[in-house]
Each structure stands twice: as structure tokens, then as C-alpha cells.
Coordinates of C-alpha atoms in Angstrom, one line a residue:
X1 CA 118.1 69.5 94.7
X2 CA 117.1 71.0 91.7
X3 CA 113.5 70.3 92.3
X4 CA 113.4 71.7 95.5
X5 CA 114.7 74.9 94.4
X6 CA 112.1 75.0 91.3
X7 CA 109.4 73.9 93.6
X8 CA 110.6 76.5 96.0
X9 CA 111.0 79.7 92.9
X10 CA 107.5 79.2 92.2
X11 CA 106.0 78.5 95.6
X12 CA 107.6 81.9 95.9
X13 CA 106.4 83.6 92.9
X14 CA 102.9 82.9 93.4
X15 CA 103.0 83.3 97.1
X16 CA 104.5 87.0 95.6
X17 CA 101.8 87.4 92.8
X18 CA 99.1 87.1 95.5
X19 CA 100.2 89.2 98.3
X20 CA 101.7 92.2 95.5
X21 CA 98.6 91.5 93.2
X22 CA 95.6 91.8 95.2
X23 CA 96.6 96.0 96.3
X24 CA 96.8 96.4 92.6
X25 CA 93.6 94.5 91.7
X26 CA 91.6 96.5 94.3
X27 CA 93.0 99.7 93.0
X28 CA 92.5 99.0 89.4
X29 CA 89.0 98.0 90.0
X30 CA 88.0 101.5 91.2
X31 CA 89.9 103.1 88.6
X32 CA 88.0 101.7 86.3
X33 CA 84.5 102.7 87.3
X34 CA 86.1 105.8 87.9
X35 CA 87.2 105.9 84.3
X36 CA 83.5 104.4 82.5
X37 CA 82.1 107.3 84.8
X38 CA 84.6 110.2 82.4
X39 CA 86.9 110.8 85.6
X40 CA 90.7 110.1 85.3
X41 CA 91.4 109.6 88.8
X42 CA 95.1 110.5 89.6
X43 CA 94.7 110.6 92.6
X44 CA 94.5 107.2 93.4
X45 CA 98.2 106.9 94.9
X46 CA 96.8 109.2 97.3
X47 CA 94.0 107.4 98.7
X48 CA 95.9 104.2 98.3
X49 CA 98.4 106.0 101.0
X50 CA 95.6 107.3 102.9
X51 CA 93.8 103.8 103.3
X52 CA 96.7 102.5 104.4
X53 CA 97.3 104.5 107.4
X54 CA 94.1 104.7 108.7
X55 CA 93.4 101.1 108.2
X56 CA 96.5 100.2 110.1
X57 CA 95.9 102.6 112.9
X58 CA 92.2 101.3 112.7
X59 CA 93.3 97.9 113.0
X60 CA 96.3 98.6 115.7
X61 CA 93.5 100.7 118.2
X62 CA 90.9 97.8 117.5
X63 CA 93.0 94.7 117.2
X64 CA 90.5 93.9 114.3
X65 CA 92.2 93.9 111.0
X66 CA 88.2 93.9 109.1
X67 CA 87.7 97.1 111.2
X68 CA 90.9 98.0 109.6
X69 CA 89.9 97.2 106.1
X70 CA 87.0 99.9 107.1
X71 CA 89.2 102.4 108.6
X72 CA 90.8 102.0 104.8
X73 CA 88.2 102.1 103.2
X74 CA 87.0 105.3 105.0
X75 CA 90.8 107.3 104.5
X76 CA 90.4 106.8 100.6
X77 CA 87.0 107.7 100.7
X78 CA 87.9 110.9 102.2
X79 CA 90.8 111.6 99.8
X80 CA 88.1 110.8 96.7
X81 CA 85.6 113.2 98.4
X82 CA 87.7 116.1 97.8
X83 CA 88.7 115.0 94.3
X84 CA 84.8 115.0 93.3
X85 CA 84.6 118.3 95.2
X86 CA 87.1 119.8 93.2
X87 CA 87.0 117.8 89.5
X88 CA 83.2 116.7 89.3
X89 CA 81.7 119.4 91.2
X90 CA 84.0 122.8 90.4
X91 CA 85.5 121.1 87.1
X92 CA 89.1 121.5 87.9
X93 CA 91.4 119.8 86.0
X94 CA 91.3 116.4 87.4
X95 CA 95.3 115.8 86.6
X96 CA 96.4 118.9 88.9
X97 CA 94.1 118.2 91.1
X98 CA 95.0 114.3 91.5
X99 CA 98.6 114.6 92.0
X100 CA 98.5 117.6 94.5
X101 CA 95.9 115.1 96.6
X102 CA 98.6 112.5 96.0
X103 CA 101.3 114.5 97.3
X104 CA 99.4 115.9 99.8
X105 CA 98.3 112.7 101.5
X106 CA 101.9 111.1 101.1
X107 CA 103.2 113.7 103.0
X108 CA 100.2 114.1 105.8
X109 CA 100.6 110.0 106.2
X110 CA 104.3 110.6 106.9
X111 CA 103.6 113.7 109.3
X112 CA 101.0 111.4 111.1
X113 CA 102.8 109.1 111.8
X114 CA 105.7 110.6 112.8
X115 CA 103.6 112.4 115.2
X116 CA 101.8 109.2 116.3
X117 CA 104.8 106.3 116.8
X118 CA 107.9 108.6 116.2
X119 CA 110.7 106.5 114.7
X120 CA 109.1 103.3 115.6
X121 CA 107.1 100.6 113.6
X122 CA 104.5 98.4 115.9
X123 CA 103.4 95.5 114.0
X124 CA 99.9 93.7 113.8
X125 CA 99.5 90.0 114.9
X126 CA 99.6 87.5 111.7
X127 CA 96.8 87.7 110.0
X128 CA 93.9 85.2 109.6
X129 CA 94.5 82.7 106.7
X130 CA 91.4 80.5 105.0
X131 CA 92.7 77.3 103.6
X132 CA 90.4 75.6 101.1
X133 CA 89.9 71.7 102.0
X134 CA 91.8 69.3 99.7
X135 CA 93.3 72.4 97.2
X136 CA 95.1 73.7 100.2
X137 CA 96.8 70.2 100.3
X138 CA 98.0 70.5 96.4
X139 CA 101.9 70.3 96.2
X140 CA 103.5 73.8 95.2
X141 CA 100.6 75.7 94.4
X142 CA 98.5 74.8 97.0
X143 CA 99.8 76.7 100.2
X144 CA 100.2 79.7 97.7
X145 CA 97.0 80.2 96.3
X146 CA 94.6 78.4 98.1
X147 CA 95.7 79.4 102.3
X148 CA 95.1 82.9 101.1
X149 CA 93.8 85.7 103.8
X150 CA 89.8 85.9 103.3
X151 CA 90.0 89.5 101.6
X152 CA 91.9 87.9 98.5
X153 CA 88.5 85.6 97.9
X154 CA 86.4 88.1 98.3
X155 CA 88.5 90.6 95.9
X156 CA 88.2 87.8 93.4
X157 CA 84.5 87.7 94.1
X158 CA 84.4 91.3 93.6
X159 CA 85.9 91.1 89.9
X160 CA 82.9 88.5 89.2
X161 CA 80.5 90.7 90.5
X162 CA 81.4 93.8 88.6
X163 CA 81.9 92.3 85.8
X164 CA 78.2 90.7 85.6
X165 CA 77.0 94.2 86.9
X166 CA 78.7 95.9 84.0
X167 CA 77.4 93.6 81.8
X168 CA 73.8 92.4 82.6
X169 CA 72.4 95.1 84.6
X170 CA 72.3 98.9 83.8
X171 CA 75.3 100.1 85.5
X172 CA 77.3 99.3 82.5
X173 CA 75.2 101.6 80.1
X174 CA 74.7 104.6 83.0
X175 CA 78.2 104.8 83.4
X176 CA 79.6 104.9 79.9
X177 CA 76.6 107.7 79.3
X178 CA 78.1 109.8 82.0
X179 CA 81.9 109.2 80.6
X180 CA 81.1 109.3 76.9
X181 CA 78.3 111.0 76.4
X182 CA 77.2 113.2 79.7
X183 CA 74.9 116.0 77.3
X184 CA 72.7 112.2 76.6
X185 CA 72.2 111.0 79.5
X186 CA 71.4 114.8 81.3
X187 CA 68.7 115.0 78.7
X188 CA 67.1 111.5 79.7
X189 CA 67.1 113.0 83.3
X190 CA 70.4 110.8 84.2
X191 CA 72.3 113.3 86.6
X192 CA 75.5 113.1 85.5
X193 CA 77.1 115.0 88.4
X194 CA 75.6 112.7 91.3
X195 CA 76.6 109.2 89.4
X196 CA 80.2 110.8 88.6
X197 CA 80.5 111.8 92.5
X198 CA 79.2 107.9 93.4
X199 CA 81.9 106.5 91.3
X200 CA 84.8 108.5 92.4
X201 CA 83.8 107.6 96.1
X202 CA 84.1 104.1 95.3
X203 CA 87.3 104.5 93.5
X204 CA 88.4 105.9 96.8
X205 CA 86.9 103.0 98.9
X206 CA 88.3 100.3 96.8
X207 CA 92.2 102.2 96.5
X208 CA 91.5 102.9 100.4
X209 CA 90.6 99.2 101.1
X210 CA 93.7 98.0 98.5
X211 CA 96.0 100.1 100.7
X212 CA 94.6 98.7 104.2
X213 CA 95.0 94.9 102.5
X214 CA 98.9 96.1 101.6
X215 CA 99.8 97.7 105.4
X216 CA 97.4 95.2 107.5
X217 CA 97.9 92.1 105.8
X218 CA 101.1 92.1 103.1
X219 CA 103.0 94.0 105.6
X220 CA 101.6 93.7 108.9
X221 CA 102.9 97.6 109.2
X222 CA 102.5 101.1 107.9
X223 CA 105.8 102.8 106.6
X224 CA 105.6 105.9 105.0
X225 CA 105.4 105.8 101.6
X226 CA 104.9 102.4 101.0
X227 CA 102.4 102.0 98.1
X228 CA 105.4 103.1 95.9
X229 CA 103.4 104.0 92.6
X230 CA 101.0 100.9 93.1
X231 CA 98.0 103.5 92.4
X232 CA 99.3 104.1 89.7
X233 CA 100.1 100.9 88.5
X234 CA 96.4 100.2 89.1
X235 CA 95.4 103.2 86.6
X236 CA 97.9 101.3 84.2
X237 CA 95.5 97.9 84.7
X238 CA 92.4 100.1 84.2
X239 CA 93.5 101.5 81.1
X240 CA 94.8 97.9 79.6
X241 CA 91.7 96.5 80.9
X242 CA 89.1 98.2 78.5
X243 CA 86.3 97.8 80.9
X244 CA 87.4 94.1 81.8
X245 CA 87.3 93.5 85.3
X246 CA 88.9 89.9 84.3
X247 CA 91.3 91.8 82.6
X248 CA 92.2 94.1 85.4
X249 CA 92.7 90.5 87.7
X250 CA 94.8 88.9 85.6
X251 CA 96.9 91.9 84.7
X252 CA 97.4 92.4 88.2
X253 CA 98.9 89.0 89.3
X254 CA 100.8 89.3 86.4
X255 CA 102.0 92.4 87.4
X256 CA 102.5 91.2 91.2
X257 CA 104.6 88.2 90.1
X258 CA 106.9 90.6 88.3
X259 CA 107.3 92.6 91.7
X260 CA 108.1 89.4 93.3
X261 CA 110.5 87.6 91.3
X262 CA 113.0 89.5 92.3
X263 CA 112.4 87.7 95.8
X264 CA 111.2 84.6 94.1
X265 CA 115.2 84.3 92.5
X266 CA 116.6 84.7 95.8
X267 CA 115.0 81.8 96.9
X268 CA 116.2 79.6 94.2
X269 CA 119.5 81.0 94.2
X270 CA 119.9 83.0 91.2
X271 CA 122.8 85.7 91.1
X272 CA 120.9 88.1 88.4
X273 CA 121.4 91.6 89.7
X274 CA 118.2 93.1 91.4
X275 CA 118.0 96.4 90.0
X276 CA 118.2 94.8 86.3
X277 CA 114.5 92.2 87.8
X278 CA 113.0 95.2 89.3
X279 CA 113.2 97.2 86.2
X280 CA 111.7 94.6 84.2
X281 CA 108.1 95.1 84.7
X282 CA 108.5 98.5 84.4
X283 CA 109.9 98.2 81.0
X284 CA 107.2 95.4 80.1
X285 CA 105.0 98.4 81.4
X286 CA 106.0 100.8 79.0
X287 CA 106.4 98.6 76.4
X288 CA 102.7 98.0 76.5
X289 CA 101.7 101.1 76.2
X290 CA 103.6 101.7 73.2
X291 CA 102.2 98.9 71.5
X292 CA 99.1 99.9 72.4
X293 CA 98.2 104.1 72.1
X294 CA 99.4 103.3 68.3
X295 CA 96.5 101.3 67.6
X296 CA 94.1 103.3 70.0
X297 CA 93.5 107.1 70.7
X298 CA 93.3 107.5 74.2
X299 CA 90.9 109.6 75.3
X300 CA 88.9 107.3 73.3
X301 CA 89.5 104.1 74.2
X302 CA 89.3 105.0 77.8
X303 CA 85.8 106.7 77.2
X304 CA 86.8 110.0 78.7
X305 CA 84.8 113.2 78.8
X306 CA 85.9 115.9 80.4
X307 CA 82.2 118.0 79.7
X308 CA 80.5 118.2 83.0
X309 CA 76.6 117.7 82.8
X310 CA 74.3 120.3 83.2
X311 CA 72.2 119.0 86.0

């Protein structure tokens, strides 16, 4: 008996780390381009929000959740359009600016909605899931991680990609120029403007398409609301991450097995109180951050500039 109920706490938690992780990878992801480009993007909650309704009414209209994923990646592109407007272009202060977008898109999604389905909550179909021959078939682990829906491989594929790109081709160096020195890379006819814009477009595209995965597949619905802070849990990653895509994945499932094990303890029958789980990774959160602004400044370590280039 006590073997099924291990078996059955972590079939749960990593089940939990998955579905809670991958939002929070997506959305840490952009982030962090956003941040090697010099642009703290706080609004990422927003477009998170954003992505999330108009990839599930995308997906609802079209009974096609990858036309959803687009629809998602389109609402936080939207949302990141006017944040380069306003910050890169007009050099507002990207932390005003960021929450107001946030707040502003929380409360147009809630608006919408109400407008479009009143008090009621359709839901999409169950969504498509890949199993991998033979590691599908693993005991425990197997259903969890490997009978995943086909946007968690290619997420995963994503974090390999960018972090060869950041490394091995230019993309790396064009962007830390344009956070860390802009002045530089103006003068060797970099615009700094343009490649500042490009990055905070696919910040919104990635938080748009991490919010879309969260309502289309985790869920199956939109609620209002329902990112709950995850953008900016996702900033969190991107800061801890130090340019790491790697570091951004495995912070993320981390992170998302913490969300779940609240659900995970249910499962195996645990009586800890659920207020005291759910504050834990919180706390781990926080904890973190002490430890690490004392050995780090910042603005610094996160390669911010808030000069705008000349061009």
C-alpha cells in the first residue's frame, strides 16, 4: 500500500511539474531575451493573460488548439507592441508602463469574456498527447513525462535552440550590446531601437503562447485571471537564469513541482495544511533572491540599460 501511494505522489508531482512548468518556461524564455536586449519587461503577466484568452477563443471558434497556440501568440504580441511603443520607442519608464499593461489586460480579459460567455465556462476537447515508444511504457515516470502534449517537446526544443543561438551565432553578442552597452553598438551601425522592439515582440509571443499552452491545454478553459503571477514568476526564472536558457528550464519544473505538490500530497494522503505547501515556493522564492542580490548588483547582473540608442 505504501508503494502505491509513493508511486502515485510522484506520478503526481511530475505529472504537476510538467503541466505548471511549461507556462513558466515559455514565459521565462522571453523574458530573458527581453532582458539581454536592456528591457525589463513587466508586463509580461499581461500578455501572459492576453495569450490566454485569445488563444482559447481561437481555439474554441476553430476547434484547433495549434490555431489557438497562434491566437496566443498573437494577444501577447499585441500587448508587447504597445510596451515597445511606449518604453523602447518614447522611453517611458518600462515599470509603470508594464504593470498598467498588466492591469489593463487582466481586466479587459475579464470584461471580454464576461461579454462573450457571461457566467459560463465552455471547455475544449482533451487535448492531443504524443507518447514516446518504449519511455512512455517506463513505470511511474513514464506516463508523466514522456505522454506529454506535443508543445512541451517543442518548448524543450526551444531552450536547446536558444541556447546554441546565444552562444554560437551572433544573437548572443547583438543583444547584450543593445542591453549593456547601446552607445557601442549604435556607433557600429547596430540599431539599437529596431533589435530592442524585435525582442520585446518575442517576449510577448512566447508569454502569449505560454498563456495559450496554460488555458488550451493545462486547463482546457479560460477563467479570468488565471495566470496568477506566473509572468512574473517567469521574470523571477529570467533573472536566476543569467542568460541560461537551461537554467530557466530547470528552474521552471522546479518551480511547477512546488505548485503541484500541494495536489501531489493529496494523492498520497498527506494531512499538511495547504496554505502552509502553497506558501512554500514562494518563500523558497524569496529566499533566493536574498541569497543572491548580496553577491550581485542587479542592474548588473541582469545587463540592464535603460539609455536608449540614438538611431
Amino acid at each position: 500500500m505504501e508503494a502505491l501511494l509513493t508511486a502515485a505522489f510522484l506520478s503526481s508531482l511530475l505529472t504537476g511539474a510538467i503541466v505548471a512548468g511549461i507556462p513558466l518556461l515559455l514565459a521565462g524564455l522571453g523574458e530573458q531575451m527581453s532582458e539581454k536586449a536592456g528591457v525589463l519587461n513587466i508586463g509580461i503577466e499581461g500578455m501572459m493573460i492576453f495569450g490566454a484568452y485569445l488563444g482559447f477563443l481561437t481555439a474554441w471558434s476553430t476547434e484547433s488548439i495549434w490555431l489557438g497556440f497562434l491566437g496566443g501568440m498573437a494577444g501577447g504580441m499585441i500587448v508587447a507592441a504597445l510596451m515597445a511603443l511606449l518604453c523602447v520607442r518614447l522611453g517611458l519608464n518600462q515599470i509603470v508602463i508594464g504593470i498598467g499593461l498588466t492591469l489593463g489586460a487582466e481586466g479587459l480579459t475579464s470584461l471580454l469574456h464576461h461579454f462573450q460567455f457571461s457566467r459560463t465556462y465552455p471547455r475544449l476537447p482533451a487535448p492531443l498527447r504524443l507518447d514516446l515508444p518504449i519511455l512512455t511504457d517506463l513505470p511511474v515516470i513514464g506516463p508523466s513525462l514522456f505522454g506529454r502534449h506535443p508543445m512541451v517537446y517543442l518548448a524543450l526544443i526551444g531552450v536547446i535552440i536558444l541556447a546554441w543561438a546565444y552562444r554560437r551565432t551572433n544573437l548572443g553578442l547583438t543583444l547584450r550590446a543593445a542591453g549593456e552597452k547601446p552607445a557601442a553598438l549604435d556607433v557600429a551601425g547596430g540599431h539599437v531601437v529596431l533589435i530592442r522592439t524585435a525582442a520585446v515582440l518575442f517576449t510577448g509571443a512566447m508569454a502569449g503562447l505560454g498563456g495559450a499552452y496554460m488555458a488550451n491545454v493545462a486547463a482546457g478553459l479560460f477563467i479570468p485571471f488565471m495566470t496568477g503571477g506566473a509572468g512574473f514568476i517567469g521574470i523571477v526564472l529570467a533573472m536566476l537564469a543569467r542568460g541560461r536558457p537551461v537554467w530557466v528550464l530547470i528552474g521552471a519544473l522546479i518551480f511547477g513541482a512546488a505548485l503541484s505538490l500541494t495536489t501531489a500530497l493529496q494523492v498520497a494522503g498527506s494531512n499538511v495544511p495547504t496554505d502552509v505547501i502553497q506558501m512554500l515556493p514562494f518563500a523558497a522564492v524569496m529566499l533566493v533572491l536574498v541569497i543572491w542580490g548580496r553577491k550581485a548588483r542587479l542592474p548588473a547582473a541582469l545587463g540592464l540599460s535603460y539609455e536608449r540608442g540614438a538611431r
